Amino acid sequence: MTKTILIVDDSESMREVVSYTLVNAGYKVLAGSDGKDAMKYLDGSPIDLIVTDLHMPNIDGIELIKNIRSNPVYQHVPIIFLTTESQQNKKDEAKAAGATGWIVKPFVPEKLLATIQKVIR
């Protein structure tokens, strides 16, 4: 069964690069332009993993995670941050909010796929 991954990033080019990588690896991809836009996919539909940026307009990555974790349907879905941010205090804040992993941009596709394979169910 094909796994579904939700990508959330305000950069259209980043969404395209990540989508290309994941689709070529056999995943179904949904994409949101920010946290608010991503919420439209969180209606009970099956999502196996979420890859999100940290800094986005409307709802940032931390608030998005808090919203996701408050929904019992997505409470245990792995969430990976893919961001330019590398400060430890932000990583700690993300982990406290419920993030599963953290990858710093620019990313290496093989590393992203390896991380996804470790955490996706």
PDB file of C-alpha atoms in Angstrom:
ATOM      1  CA  MET A   1       0.000   0.000   0.000  1.00  0.00           C
ATOM      2  CA  THR A   2       1.359   3.401  -0.983  1.00  0.00           C
ATOM      3  CA  LYS A   3       2.240   5.647   1.957  1.00  0.00           C
ATOM      4  CA  THR A   4       0.969   9.230   1.918  1.00  0.00           C
ATOM      5  CA  ILE A   5       3.251  12.109   2.935  1.00  0.00           C
ATOM      6  CA  LEU A   6       2.105  15.683   3.540  1.00  0.00           C
ATOM      7  CA  ILE A   7       4.728  18.312   2.677  1.00  0.00           C
ATOM      8  CA  VAL A   8       4.300  21.790   4.145  1.00  0.00           C
ATOM      9  CA  ASP A   9       6.580  24.603   2.968  1.00  0.00           C
ATOM     10  CA  ASP A  10       5.976  28.181   1.861  1.00  0.00           C
ATOM     11  CA  SER A  11       8.596  27.834  -0.890  1.00  0.00           C
ATOM     12  CA  GLU A  12       6.988  26.478  -4.042  1.00  0.00           C
ATOM     13  CA  SER A  13      10.363  25.383  -5.419  1.00  0.00           C
ATOM     14  CA  MET A  14      11.140  23.465  -2.204  1.00  0.00           C
ATOM     15  CA  ARG A  15       7.738  21.757  -2.322  1.00  0.00           C
ATOM     16  CA  GLU A  16       8.455  20.754  -5.931  1.00  0.00           C
ATOM     17  CA  VAL A  17      11.929  19.368  -5.134  1.00  0.00           C
ATOM     18  CA  VAL A  18      10.723  17.401  -2.115  1.00  0.00           C
ATOM     19  CA  SER A  19       7.637  16.162  -3.996  1.00  0.00           C
ATOM     20  CA  TYR A  20       9.800  15.023  -6.914  1.00  0.00           C
ATOM     21  CA  THR A  21      12.078  13.119  -4.544  1.00  0.00           C
ATOM     22  CA  LEU A  22       9.233  11.435  -2.700  1.00  0.00           C
ATOM     23  CA  VAL A  23       7.076  10.601  -5.738  1.00  0.00           C
ATOM     24  CA  ASN A  24      10.098   8.999  -7.432  1.00  0.00           C
ATOM     25  CA  ALA A  25      10.585   6.911  -4.287  1.00  0.00           C
ATOM     26  CA  GLY A  26       7.015   5.626  -4.576  1.00  0.00           C
ATOM     27  CA  TYR A  27       5.183   7.818  -2.079  1.00  0.00           C
ATOM     28  CA  LYS A  28       1.881   9.656  -2.612  1.00  0.00           C
ATOM     29  CA  VAL A  29       2.445  13.343  -1.860  1.00  0.00           C
ATOM     30  CA  LEU A  30       0.087  16.076  -0.646  1.00  0.00           C
ATOM     31  CA  ALA A  31       1.426  19.632  -0.408  1.00  0.00           C
ATOM     32  CA  GLY A  32       0.472  22.695   1.626  1.00  0.00           C
ATOM     33  CA  SER A  33       1.927  26.197   1.267  1.00  0.00           C
ATOM     34  CA  ASP A  34       1.877  26.895   5.030  1.00  0.00           C
ATOM     35  CA  GLY A  35       0.428  25.530   8.237  1.00  0.00           C
ATOM     36  CA  LYS A  36      -3.013  26.989   7.564  1.00  0.00           C
ATOM     37  CA  ASP A  37      -3.114  25.531   4.057  1.00  0.00           C
ATOM     38  CA  ALA A  38      -1.940  22.141   5.366  1.00  0.00           C
ATOM     39  CA  MET A  39      -4.856  21.932   7.795  1.00  0.00           C
ATOM     40  CA  LYS A  40      -7.216  21.244   4.864  1.00  0.00           C
ATOM     41  CA  TYR A  41      -5.622  17.788   4.526  1.00  0.00           C
ATOM     42  CA  LEU A  42      -6.053  16.976   8.224  1.00  0.00           C
ATOM     43  CA  ASP A  43      -9.723  16.021   7.961  1.00  0.00           C
ATOM     44  CA  GLY A  44      -9.343  12.408   9.023  1.00  0.00           C
ATOM     45  CA  SER A  45      -7.821  11.293   5.716  1.00  0.00           C
ATOM     46  CA  PRO A  46      -4.939   8.859   6.094  1.00  0.00           C
ATOM     47  CA  ILE A  47      -1.526  10.532   6.257  1.00  0.00           C
ATOM     48  CA  ASP A  48       1.502   8.420   7.132  1.00  0.00           C
ATOM     49  CA  LEU A  49       4.100  11.178   7.611  1.00  0.00           C
ATOM     50  CA  ILE A  50       4.368  14.967   7.618  1.00  0.00           C
ATOM     51  CA  VAL A  51       7.436  16.924   6.450  1.00  0.00           C
ATOM     52  CA  THR A  52       7.191  20.588   7.396  1.00  0.00           C
ATOM     53  CA  ASP A  53       9.193  23.795   7.334  1.00  0.00           C
ATOM     54  CA  LEU A  54       9.555  25.810  10.530  1.00  0.00           C
ATOM     55  CA  HIS A  55       9.249  29.418   9.381  1.00  0.00           C
ATOM     56  CA  MET A  56       6.041  29.942   7.396  1.00  0.00           C
ATOM     57  CA  PRO A  57       3.329  32.613   7.254  1.00  0.00           C
ATOM     58  CA  ASN A  58      -0.071  32.202   8.920  1.00  0.00           C
ATOM     59  CA  ILE A  59       0.663  29.088  11.027  1.00  0.00           C
ATOM     60  CA  ASP A  60       4.365  28.238  11.532  1.00  0.00           C
ATOM     61  CA  GLY A  61       5.736  24.730  11.914  1.00  0.00           C
ATOM     62  CA  ILE A  62       5.591  24.652  15.717  1.00  0.00           C
ATOM     63  CA  GLU A  63       1.944  25.727  15.817  1.00  0.00           C
ATOM     64  CA  LEU A  64       1.159  23.271  13.031  1.00  0.00           C
ATOM     65  CA  ILE A  65       2.617  20.424  15.090  1.00  0.00           C
ATOM     66  CA  LYS A  66       0.629  21.478  18.143  1.00  0.00           C
ATOM     67  CA  ASN A  67      -2.551  21.472  16.033  1.00  0.00           C
ATOM     68  CA  ILE A  68      -1.713  18.068  14.582  1.00  0.00           C
ATOM     69  CA  ARG A  69      -0.912  16.525  17.964  1.00  0.00           C
ATOM     70  CA  SER A  70      -4.213  17.785  19.400  1.00  0.00           C
ATOM     71  CA  ASN A  71      -6.104  15.708  16.811  1.00  0.00           C
ATOM     72  CA  PRO A  72      -6.355  12.054  17.966  1.00  0.00           C
ATOM     73  CA  VAL A  73      -6.328  10.848  14.343  1.00  0.00           C
ATOM     74  CA  TYR A  74      -2.820  12.277  13.783  1.00  0.00           C
ATOM     75  CA  GLN A  75      -1.462  12.094  17.311  1.00  0.00           C
ATOM     76  CA  HIS A  76       1.093   9.409  16.411  1.00  0.00           C
ATOM     77  CA  VAL A  77       1.917  10.408  12.819  1.00  0.00           C
ATOM     78  CA  PRO A  78       5.664  11.068  12.498  1.00  0.00           C
ATOM     79  CA  ILE A  79       6.568  14.695  11.771  1.00  0.00           C
ATOM     80  CA  ILE A  80       9.943  15.730  10.343  1.00  0.00           C
ATOM     81  CA  PHE A  81      11.117  19.315  10.196  1.00  0.00           C
ATOM     82  CA  LEU A  82      12.916  20.253   6.966  1.00  0.00           C
ATOM     83  CA  THR A  83      14.217  23.745   7.641  1.00  0.00           C
ATOM     84  CA  THR A  84      17.144  26.154   7.365  1.00  0.00           C
ATOM     85  CA  GLU A  85      17.005  26.590  11.141  1.00  0.00           C
ATOM     86  CA  SER A  86      19.736  24.732  13.025  1.00  0.00           C
ATOM     87  CA  GLN A  87      19.658  26.279  16.513  1.00  0.00           C
ATOM     88  CA  GLN A  88      19.362  23.751  19.334  1.00  0.00           C
ATOM     89  CA  ASN A  89      16.716  25.774  21.193  1.00  0.00           C
ATOM     90  CA  LYS A  90      14.414  25.570  18.146  1.00  0.00           C
ATOM     91  CA  LYS A  91      15.037  21.829  17.862  1.00  0.00           C
ATOM     92  CA  ASP A  92      14.175  21.457  21.549  1.00  0.00           C
ATOM     93  CA  GLU A  93      11.001  23.519  21.066  1.00  0.00           C
ATOM     94  CA  ALA A  94      10.011  21.357  18.099  1.00  0.00           C
ATOM     95  CA  LYS A  95      10.686  18.151  19.994  1.00  0.00           C
ATOM     96  CA  ALA A  96       8.600  19.384  22.940  1.00  0.00           C
ATOM     97  CA  ALA A  97       5.765  20.159  20.496  1.00  0.00           C
ATOM     98  CA  GLY A  98       5.926  16.621  19.107  1.00  0.00           C
ATOM     99  CA  ALA A  99       8.415  16.607  16.216  1.00  0.00           C
ATOM    100  CA  THR A 100       9.922  13.248  15.342  1.00  0.00           C
ATOM    101  CA  GLY A 101      13.010  14.423  13.448  1.00  0.00           C
ATOM    102  CA  TRP A 102      14.926  17.383  12.059  1.00  0.00           C
ATOM    103  CA  ILE A 103      16.783  17.833   8.759  1.00  0.00           C
ATOM    104  CA  VAL A 104      18.589  21.058   7.861  1.00  0.00           C
ATOM    105  CA  LYS A 105      18.258  22.509   4.328  1.00  0.00           C
ATOM    106  CA  PRO A 106      19.758  22.183   1.845  1.00  0.00           C
ATOM    107  CA  PHE A 107      18.986  18.507   2.095  1.00  0.00           C
ATOM    108  CA  VAL A 108      20.444  15.469   0.415  1.00  0.00           C
ATOM    109  CA  PRO A 109      17.595  13.423  -1.102  1.00  0.00           C
ATOM    110  CA  GLU A 110      19.121  10.131   0.068  1.00  0.00           C
ATOM    111  CA  LYS A 111      19.268  11.419   3.668  1.00  0.00           C
ATOM    112  CA  LEU A 112      15.656  12.594   3.521  1.00  0.00           C
ATOM    113  CA  LEU A 113      14.528   9.215   2.191  1.00  0.00           C
ATOM    114  CA  ALA A 114      16.612   7.318   4.758  1.00  0.00           C
ATOM    115  CA  THR A 115      15.113   9.384   7.583  1.00  0.00           C
ATOM    116  CA  ILE A 116      11.598   8.854   6.243  1.00  0.00           C
ATOM    117  CA  GLN A 117      12.132   5.096   5.991  1.00  0.00           C
ATOM    118  CA  LYS A 118      13.244   5.027   9.635  1.00  0.00           C
ATOM    119  CA  VAL A 119      10.126   6.734  10.984  1.00  0.00           C
ATOM    120  CA  ILE A 120       7.262   5.913   8.610  1.00  0.00           C
ATOM    121  CA  ARG A 121       4.925   3.116   9.648  1.00  0.00           C
TER     122      ARG A 121
END
